[in-house]
């Protein structure tokens, strides 16, 4: 498996300390090879040893007792899990900084790996972090913008932050109205209420040191060989480390985040075509960055009032009152497959794709733009077609044929008969485990995180080339599904995306790939003719998912460009008398 590097930012540079703003493994090695860098790395190692050794005493003692057979009969196979859960793991991760907090947050969402008790402890990292001193935040703001430009912001900065996270903390800044001094030294007046995010003073240095240490450890593990010369550890650990820290460095680059906010607004802001296409069942709320107070370590944007999709005190429950949370997650799933740039807006989907009306309508607010991915048109089309081929046609061979469009395998490698056959077999095995069709169900019960896990499991065997956005979006969709399932245990992000995929194929008939996929979905492979049975199944599924009458769905399909083309084929087929079109 090879992970492609992130494209360089337009403002690639180093900090005043010499650390790169954008992840660069060679530049980091060079920095930590200097006397100052080596001293900082030694200090980081000392902190890691101090914190983990204290944490490991309890767990290590339990492990040795089990190993030596000295544990009392009451200590069962879950002793290690219990010891970890009873240890201050969350506090240790928080003390060690952003790298470990991110790892802890990931473990907190996987009780199947960490155990229920430990996962519950680590989930607190997603909402509760100790803030750093506001005096330090004020110093960062003044150093970033200078005394004159920072003065209005510093006068209004509250004494305590509204929220604190692993990388930075946010202040809710209420600016006074109509004061001339507020505009002094500024190009334009700011919004009345701002969210001002300040990077933790030690975050970049800690993450940079962790990146070097993790990369060296990964390289050492990859170099291990078994007798015969084969690698002992098959996964591409160095590439995985690079991908993880590439994303973490990107989150710490607030100048880039400001650019992401502007670009996101250009596509999904008010009165944009892409926003209209997302349907009438929900609303997207976006902040606007205030550029005079956006820099490398500080970003200011308009404040967005709202509440979490699933409040922290209800994450273990859920119910009918949380339906808007599930609908908001469904809306976010559509954004992941929608145009990445303003010039890439596709033809509008048909009315059958609209989200159901709910009062009040769910409004999904985006407030963190540290990781915004640009997905090429061919990849988005490939994803849409793969969803339809997998869930409607249940054709894993067709899904395998799309790995070129998905940019996971080079076309030349995909054309190799042995590789193609092995990939089809691997996908068929994965589908047999994942696609569980309950009696009478049109769609299988499938978890998106399980789907991602199966793809990750077969990736090393075929040396997939994973673009940066692939893992970003996979993690984001899996997290959305987890949030929504806390509100609605029956929620499935795959099921939510599926009708959007089908109607996008029907509307996007100008694309050769979309046309080819629609023909595959509508045609009987045995006869090469349009299949009435398949068309009826398509209408039935869309009617069930959109909760509309079959007649209304049929009319909606006929109104689409692709639907009209298929109907014309069916009519010509009947007129030519090539036998019954019903198969």
XYZ file of C-alpha atoms in Angstrom:
583
model
C 0.000 0.000 0.000
C 1.363 3.395 -0.986
C -0.016 6.651 0.343
C 0.481 9.613 -1.948
C 1.947 12.744 -0.355
C -0.206 15.772 0.244
C 0.144 18.512 -2.349
C 2.338 21.340 -1.098
C 0.557 24.356 0.324
C 0.793 27.659 -1.480
C 2.407 29.103 1.655
C 5.005 26.376 2.329
C 7.441 27.799 4.903
C 8.986 27.178 8.296
C 8.181 28.684 11.675
C 10.484 31.076 13.513
C 11.924 28.054 15.332
C 12.824 26.358 12.049
C 10.081 23.703 12.102
C 8.184 23.219 8.820
C 4.528 24.277 8.712
C 3.702 21.564 6.157
C 4.774 17.989 6.969
C 8.159 17.185 5.438
C 9.921 14.102 6.831
C 13.351 15.094 5.500
C 13.085 18.643 6.851
C 12.092 17.290 10.264
C 15.048 14.893 10.343
C 17.349 17.769 9.427
C 15.907 19.975 12.170
C 16.207 17.322 14.894
C 19.779 16.549 13.820
C 20.889 20.032 14.934
C 22.089 20.506 18.544
C 18.897 22.362 19.549
C 16.713 19.825 17.772
C 18.512 16.856 19.311
C 18.085 18.387 22.772
C 14.360 18.893 22.137
C 14.005 15.302 20.925
C 15.770 13.989 24.032
C 13.433 16.041 26.200
C 10.415 14.641 24.378
C 11.688 11.081 24.857
C 12.127 11.793 28.563
C 8.537 12.996 28.885
C 7.227 9.973 26.981
C 9.204 7.655 29.267
C 8.066 9.414 32.446
C 4.358 9.409 31.592
C 4.173 5.927 30.085
C 6.279 4.322 32.828
C 3.917 5.585 35.504
C 0.956 4.364 33.489
C 2.571 1.013 32.780
C 3.254 -0.053 36.376
C -0.311 -1.177 37.070
C -0.804 -2.797 33.668
C 2.655 -4.370 33.682
C 2.164 -5.860 37.135
C -1.113 -7.447 36.068
C 0.470 -8.811 32.889
C 3.429 -10.374 34.754
C 1.101 -11.914 37.339
C -0.949 -13.518 34.592
C 2.191 -14.674 32.791
C 3.656 -16.261 35.925
C 0.375 -17.816 37.004
C 0.400 -15.809 40.249
C -2.875 -13.996 39.639
C -5.754 -14.974 41.955
C -8.562 -17.101 40.499
C -10.829 -14.061 40.401
C -8.584 -12.428 37.787
C -9.940 -13.541 34.424
C -8.920 -12.992 30.802
C -10.188 -9.398 30.955
C -7.685 -8.459 33.655
C -5.502 -6.427 31.323
C -8.513 -4.575 29.954
C -9.713 -3.875 33.511
C -6.254 -2.667 34.562
C -6.101 -0.301 31.618
C -9.618 0.976 32.251
C -8.773 1.649 35.914
C -5.571 3.526 35.000
C -5.435 7.250 34.193
C -5.068 6.572 30.463
C -7.059 9.625 29.400
C -4.989 11.916 31.616
C -1.772 10.396 30.260
C -2.831 10.852 26.637
C -3.850 14.445 27.332
C -0.521 15.208 29.008
C 1.414 13.747 26.069
C -0.215 16.133 23.610
C -2.002 16.166 20.234
C -0.528 12.980 18.743
C -1.678 10.822 21.630
C -4.988 12.635 22.021
C -5.809 11.890 18.366
C -4.882 8.244 18.936
C -6.991 8.141 22.093
C -9.967 9.689 20.307
C -9.737 6.986 17.644
C -9.593 4.230 20.281
C -12.523 5.802 22.096
C -14.716 5.241 19.056
C -13.684 1.557 18.818
C -14.869 -0.297 21.946
C -14.399 -3.526 19.989
C -10.637 -2.863 20.104
C -10.174 -0.971 23.365
C -12.922 -2.525 25.471
C -16.078 -0.778 26.651
C -14.651 0.684 29.871
C -11.455 2.050 28.353
C -13.310 3.373 25.301
C -15.733 5.220 27.591
C -12.788 6.827 29.397
C -11.103 7.843 26.138
C -14.289 9.285 24.628
C -13.918 12.157 27.073
C -10.969 13.316 24.952
C -13.459 14.251 22.231
C -15.134 16.885 24.398
C -13.023 17.666 27.456
C -9.477 19.059 27.283
C -7.640 21.230 29.778
C -7.160 24.761 28.379
C -3.828 26.551 28.307
C -3.375 29.974 29.900
C -5.133 32.894 28.233
C -1.973 34.942 28.840
C -0.186 32.570 26.453
C -3.004 32.948 23.917
C -2.716 36.742 24.113
C 1.029 36.511 23.528
C 0.480 34.311 20.459
C -2.108 36.737 19.007
C 0.142 39.772 19.494
C 3.162 38.001 18.025
C 1.084 36.904 15.036
C -0.432 40.262 14.023
C 1.569 42.967 15.738
C 0.543 45.349 18.478
C -1.645 47.699 16.410
C -3.643 45.124 14.424
C -4.064 42.800 17.414
C -5.169 45.519 19.861
C -8.946 45.468 19.080
C -9.013 41.688 19.335
C -7.004 41.603 22.559
C -9.278 44.198 24.186
C -12.320 42.022 23.504
C -10.706 38.641 24.254
C -12.481 36.994 27.231
C -10.564 35.619 30.187
C -11.551 32.001 29.529
C -11.963 30.026 26.303
C -15.300 28.671 25.144
C -13.724 25.310 24.295
C -10.333 23.613 24.362
C -9.116 20.826 22.087
C -5.896 18.925 21.494
C -4.401 21.391 19.008
C -5.879 24.725 20.059
C -8.618 26.468 21.949
C -11.476 28.725 20.889
C -12.604 32.043 22.335
C -16.032 33.582 21.774
C -15.195 37.216 21.132
C -18.007 39.772 21.311
C -16.874 42.947 19.568
C -18.348 46.377 20.400
C -20.501 48.095 17.816
C -19.715 51.352 16.061
C -16.322 52.106 17.585
C -13.799 53.758 15.318
C -10.921 52.299 17.293
C -12.114 48.857 16.266
C -11.379 49.628 12.620
C -7.997 51.231 13.234
C -5.330 49.337 11.331
C -7.872 46.900 9.807
C -8.831 46.635 6.139
C -12.512 45.979 6.867
C -14.724 45.700 9.955
C -15.039 42.193 11.450
C -18.292 40.360 12.245
C -19.950 41.257 15.543
C -19.231 37.872 17.176
C -16.100 35.910 16.338
C -14.774 32.445 17.046
C -11.035 32.948 17.539
C -8.965 29.770 17.526
C -5.419 29.893 18.924
C -2.854 27.115 18.438
C -1.401 25.597 21.602
C 2.088 27.086 22.060
C 3.808 23.695 22.343
C 1.644 21.744 19.866
C 3.815 22.024 16.749
C 7.063 21.135 18.538
C 5.514 18.114 20.283
C 3.904 16.772 17.094
C 7.119 17.294 15.109
C 9.155 15.319 17.660
C 6.535 12.558 17.754
C 6.617 12.357 13.949
C 10.388 11.798 13.885
C 10.273 9.208 16.676
C 7.330 7.342 15.131
C 8.927 7.333 11.676
C 12.211 5.971 13.036
C 10.357 3.238 14.940
C 8.299 2.356 11.847
C 11.451 2.176 9.724
C 13.093 -0.145 12.254
C 10.065 -2.464 12.268
C 9.907 -2.512 8.464
C 13.584 -3.517 8.311
C 12.995 -6.712 10.304
C 13.274 -9.855 8.187
C 12.388 -13.500 8.701
C 14.707 -16.266 7.502
C 14.564 -16.158 3.735
C 14.536 -12.373 3.520
C 10.792 -11.713 3.657
C 9.661 -8.745 5.735
C 8.406 -9.683 9.191
C 5.915 -6.779 9.219
C 4.013 -6.505 5.937
C 1.992 -3.274 6.363
C 3.665 -0.115 5.039
C 4.253 1.416 8.468
C 6.397 4.340 7.323
C 3.773 5.341 4.753
C 1.055 5.095 7.409
C 3.074 7.303 9.770
C 3.612 9.836 6.985
C -0.109 9.913 6.200
C -1.113 10.373 9.847
C 1.312 13.206 10.542
C 0.632 14.829 7.173
C -2.977 15.233 8.274
C -2.002 16.372 11.773
C 0.339 19.053 10.404
C -2.440 20.176 8.080
C -4.782 20.623 11.054
C -2.191 22.871 12.729
C -1.862 25.115 9.661
C -4.414 27.854 10.349
C -3.513 29.827 7.223
C -4.502 26.816 5.175
C -7.697 26.430 7.198
C -8.680 30.011 6.338
C -8.176 29.182 2.645
C -10.324 26.065 3.114
C -13.159 28.121 4.626
C -13.127 30.502 1.659
C -13.120 27.646 -0.847
C -15.847 25.725 0.980
C -18.036 28.832 0.945
C -17.411 29.278 -2.783
C -18.947 25.846 -3.402
C -21.531 25.399 -0.615
C -22.230 28.983 0.465
C -25.528 30.809 0.081
C -27.173 30.799 -3.332
C -24.717 28.268 -4.800
C -25.887 25.524 -7.150
C -24.181 22.753 -5.174
C -26.005 23.788 -2.017
C -29.346 23.744 -3.837
C -28.615 20.258 -5.142
C -28.179 18.850 -1.641
C -31.964 18.808 -1.259
C -34.751 20.536 0.603
C -34.585 18.472 3.788
C -31.761 20.337 5.520
C -29.563 23.393 5.608
C -25.801 23.907 5.669
C -24.488 26.669 7.937
C -20.978 27.958 7.239
C -18.784 30.532 8.991
C -16.789 33.191 7.142
C -13.102 33.695 7.930
C -11.995 37.213 8.842
C -8.660 37.427 7.008
C -7.018 40.343 8.940
C -6.967 38.110 12.012
C -6.003 34.853 10.289
C -2.406 33.691 10.496
C -0.180 30.692 11.045
C -1.282 30.184 14.676
C -4.543 32.150 14.900
C -7.757 32.031 12.882
C -10.855 34.195 13.336
C -14.232 33.351 11.836
C -17.854 34.300 12.367
C -19.415 32.530 15.358
C -21.899 29.724 14.619
C -24.472 28.967 17.321
C -25.504 25.339 17.591
C -25.265 22.133 19.563
C -23.461 18.823 18.948
C -25.186 16.287 16.720
C -25.297 14.039 19.772
C -24.785 15.862 23.099
C -22.066 14.327 25.319
C -24.572 13.343 28.019
C -26.688 11.379 25.498
C -24.032 9.588 23.437
C -24.946 6.269 24.986
C -28.626 6.617 24.212
C -30.719 8.059 21.455
C -34.292 8.105 20.369
C -36.917 9.752 18.252
C -35.911 13.214 19.483
C -32.522 12.713 17.855
C -33.883 12.175 14.324
C -32.470 15.538 13.138
C -28.996 14.297 14.108
C -29.344 11.306 11.809
C -30.715 13.499 9.016
C -27.836 15.927 9.460
C -25.371 13.065 9.157
C -27.163 11.969 5.991
C -26.817 15.499 4.621
C -23.099 15.431 5.448
C -22.744 12.143 3.578
C -24.083 13.872 0.477
C -21.513 16.646 0.841
C -18.780 14.004 0.691
C -19.945 12.946 -2.788
C -20.837 16.422 -4.046
C -18.692 18.734 -6.203
C -15.311 19.739 -4.786
C -15.052 22.964 -6.779
C -17.539 25.506 -8.041
C -16.873 24.663 -11.689
C -17.581 20.958 -11.111
C -21.267 21.216 -10.171
C -23.146 18.303 -11.709
C -26.635 18.313 -13.259
C -29.281 18.593 -10.528
C -30.645 15.283 -9.180
C -34.342 14.526 -9.572
C -36.947 15.391 -6.912
C -37.040 11.787 -5.721
C -33.692 12.368 -4.026
C -34.961 15.056 -1.629
C -34.597 14.399 2.071
C -37.890 13.957 3.958
C -39.414 17.054 5.527
C -38.739 17.343 9.256
C -39.772 20.260 11.473
C -37.652 21.977 12.492
C -35.426 21.285 9.507
C -31.974 20.020 10.570
C -29.241 22.594 10.034
C -25.749 21.130 9.792
C -23.039 23.583 10.819
C -19.423 23.150 9.737
C -17.000 24.808 12.168
C -13.685 22.983 11.655
C -11.962 23.208 8.284
C -8.526 21.871 9.199
C -8.954 18.924 6.837
C -10.739 19.704 3.574
C -10.107 17.326 0.684
C -10.438 17.863 -3.055
C -11.747 14.692 -4.674
C -11.285 14.498 -8.467
C -14.427 14.224 -10.599
C -13.526 10.743 -11.844
C -13.139 9.476 -8.271
C -16.511 10.882 -7.195
C -18.140 9.308 -10.227
C -16.343 6.051 -9.456
C -17.607 6.082 -5.860
C -21.186 6.735 -6.961
C -21.048 3.929 -9.517
C -19.346 1.526 -7.090
C -22.115 2.069 -4.501
C -24.772 1.313 -7.124
C -22.970 -1.756 -8.491
C -22.391 -3.153 -5.002
C -25.841 -2.563 -3.493
C -28.182 -2.718 -6.497
C -26.447 -5.106 -8.890
C -24.411 -6.933 -6.192
C -21.698 -7.206 -8.849
C -18.244 -7.242 -7.229
C -16.577 -7.791 -10.615
C -17.973 -4.444 -11.795
C -16.807 -2.841 -8.552
C -13.313 -4.207 -9.193
C -13.357 -2.686 -12.679
C -13.865 0.757 -11.086
C -10.625 0.690 -9.084
C -8.946 2.556 -11.937
C -11.489 5.407 -11.767
C -11.134 5.354 -7.982
C -7.380 5.863 -8.494
C -6.583 2.949 -6.184
C -4.784 0.903 -8.847
C -3.038 1.999 -12.057
C -5.069 0.945 -15.139
C -2.131 -1.101 -16.449
C -2.012 -3.166 -13.266
C -5.788 -3.552 -13.216
C -5.644 -4.921 -16.773
C -3.366 -7.783 -15.685
C -5.601 -10.904 -15.701
C -4.055 -12.365 -12.537
C -4.396 -9.118 -10.583
C -7.953 -8.565 -11.785
C -9.023 -12.100 -10.878
C -7.415 -11.888 -7.428
C -9.053 -8.512 -6.748
C -12.486 -9.765 -7.815
C -12.099 -12.796 -5.556
C -11.011 -10.638 -2.599
C -13.952 -8.269 -3.079
C -16.369 -11.192 -3.385
C -15.103 -12.617 -0.074
C -15.437 -9.222 1.591
C -18.966 -8.743 0.214
C -20.052 -12.156 1.454
C -19.050 -11.105 4.978
C -20.443 -7.574 4.819
C -23.668 -7.746 2.824
C -26.218 -9.312 5.147
C -29.659 -9.116 3.503
C -32.465 -9.553 6.071
C -35.565 -11.381 4.762
C -37.504 -9.147 2.389
C -34.994 -6.293 2.611
C -33.955 -4.393 -0.511
C -30.668 -3.289 1.021
C -28.208 -5.124 3.248
C -27.387 -4.211 6.822
C -23.869 -2.823 6.504
C -21.657 -0.649 8.686
C -19.422 1.837 6.885
C -16.564 1.329 9.339
C -16.712 -2.414 8.595
C -16.591 -1.661 4.867
C -13.516 0.546 5.348
C -11.934 -2.167 7.475
C -12.340 -4.763 4.733
C -10.811 -2.420 2.135
C -7.889 -1.746 4.484
C -7.422 -5.489 5.008
C -6.967 -6.224 1.293
C -4.980 -3.043 0.531
C -1.475 -4.432 1.301
C -1.924 -7.449 -0.993
C -2.609 -5.227 -4.020
C -0.418 -2.249 -3.050
C -3.254 0.239 -3.364
C -2.225 3.829 -4.032
C -4.239 5.746 -1.457
C -4.626 9.475 -2.182
C -4.658 11.719 0.930
C -8.389 12.405 0.659
C -9.301 8.706 0.617
C -8.457 7.982 4.243
C -9.643 11.438 5.355
C -13.104 10.932 3.891
C -13.318 7.314 5.049
C -12.592 8.324 8.643
C -14.999 11.269 8.444
C -17.884 9.166 7.112
C -17.231 6.448 9.701
C -17.331 9.074 12.475
C -20.555 10.556 11.090
C -22.139 7.129 11.028
C -21.091 6.541 14.632
C -22.625 9.851 15.749
C -25.845 9.183 13.875
C -26.132 5.614 15.185
C -25.927 6.992 18.717
C -29.123 8.876 17.839
C -30.676 6.189 15.633
C -29.237 2.654 16.000
C -30.654 1.690 12.588
C -28.842 4.499 10.749
C -26.521 3.529 7.876
C -24.422 6.048 5.973
C -24.228 3.601 3.059
C -28.024 3.335 2.898
C -28.258 7.131 3.034
C -25.805 7.617 0.186
C -27.341 4.874 -1.964
C -30.426 6.767 -3.293
C -28.209 9.795 -3.898
C -25.883 7.549 -5.923
C -28.716 6.099 -8.022
C -30.291 9.458 -8.815
C -26.897 10.986 -9.585
C -26.343 8.217 -12.136
C -29.770 8.901 -13.647
C -29.094 12.650 -13.821
C -25.449 12.436 -14.904
C -26.038 10.699 -18.213
C -23.556 13.011 -19.976
C -20.677 11.210 -18.237
C -19.464 8.104 -20.136
C -18.936 6.233 -16.851
C -22.416 7.138 -15.598
C -23.981 6.084 -18.918
C -22.133 2.786 -18.855
C -23.143 2.109 -15.254
C -26.795 2.942 -15.918
C -26.779 0.580 -18.892
C -25.303 -2.145 -16.661
C -27.984 -1.579 -14.020
C -30.858 -1.598 -16.547
C -29.711 -4.367 -18.904
C -30.072 -8.119 -18.631
C -26.526 -9.452 -19.238
C -27.891 -12.692 -20.707
C -29.899 -10.981 -23.478
C -28.298 -7.547 -23.776
C -31.787 -5.980 -23.620
C -33.320 -3.536 -21.163
C -34.795 -5.559 -18.319
C -38.256 -4.579 -17.095
C -37.580 -6.607 -13.952
C -34.487 -4.539 -13.169
C -36.286 -1.266 -13.856
C -39.125 -2.303 -11.562
C -36.621 -3.215 -8.842
C -34.919 0.165 -9.237
C -38.235 2.007 -8.855
C -39.243 -0.156 -5.874
C -35.999 0.573 -4.025
C -36.164 4.309 -4.675
C -39.822 4.392 -3.602
C -39.016 2.595 -0.350
C -36.028 4.808 0.466
C -37.683 8.106 -0.505
C -41.064 7.104 1.000
C -42.877 8.187 -2.142
C -45.502 6.312 -4.208
C -44.130 4.142 -7.003
C -45.982 6.193 -9.628
C -44.392 9.429 -8.390
C -40.946 7.820 -8.411
C -41.520 6.475 -11.935
C -42.407 9.969 -13.154
C -39.312 11.372 -11.434
C -37.112 8.762 -13.138
C -38.634 9.567 -16.534
C -37.808 13.247 -16.001
C -34.090 12.500 -15.686
C -31.818 12.453 -18.705
C -30.698 8.893 -18.104
C -34.218 7.677 -17.383
C -35.512 9.060 -20.681
C -32.687 7.385 -22.580
C -33.441 3.988 -21.009
C -37.176 4.377 -21.759
C -36.363 5.166 -25.404
C -34.226 2.024 -25.567
C -37.072 -0.007 -24.124
C -39.538 1.474 -26.644
C -37.253 0.762 -29.619
C -36.724 -2.730 -28.282
C -40.479 -3.370 -28.219
C -41.072 -1.845 -31.656
C -38.387 -3.947 -33.270
C -40.130 -7.068 -32.077
C -37.054 -8.702 -30.627
C -39.143 -10.747 -28.305
C -40.567 -9.681 -25.025
C -38.648 -7.046 -23.149
C -39.727 -8.654 -19.929
C -36.973 -10.951 -18.594
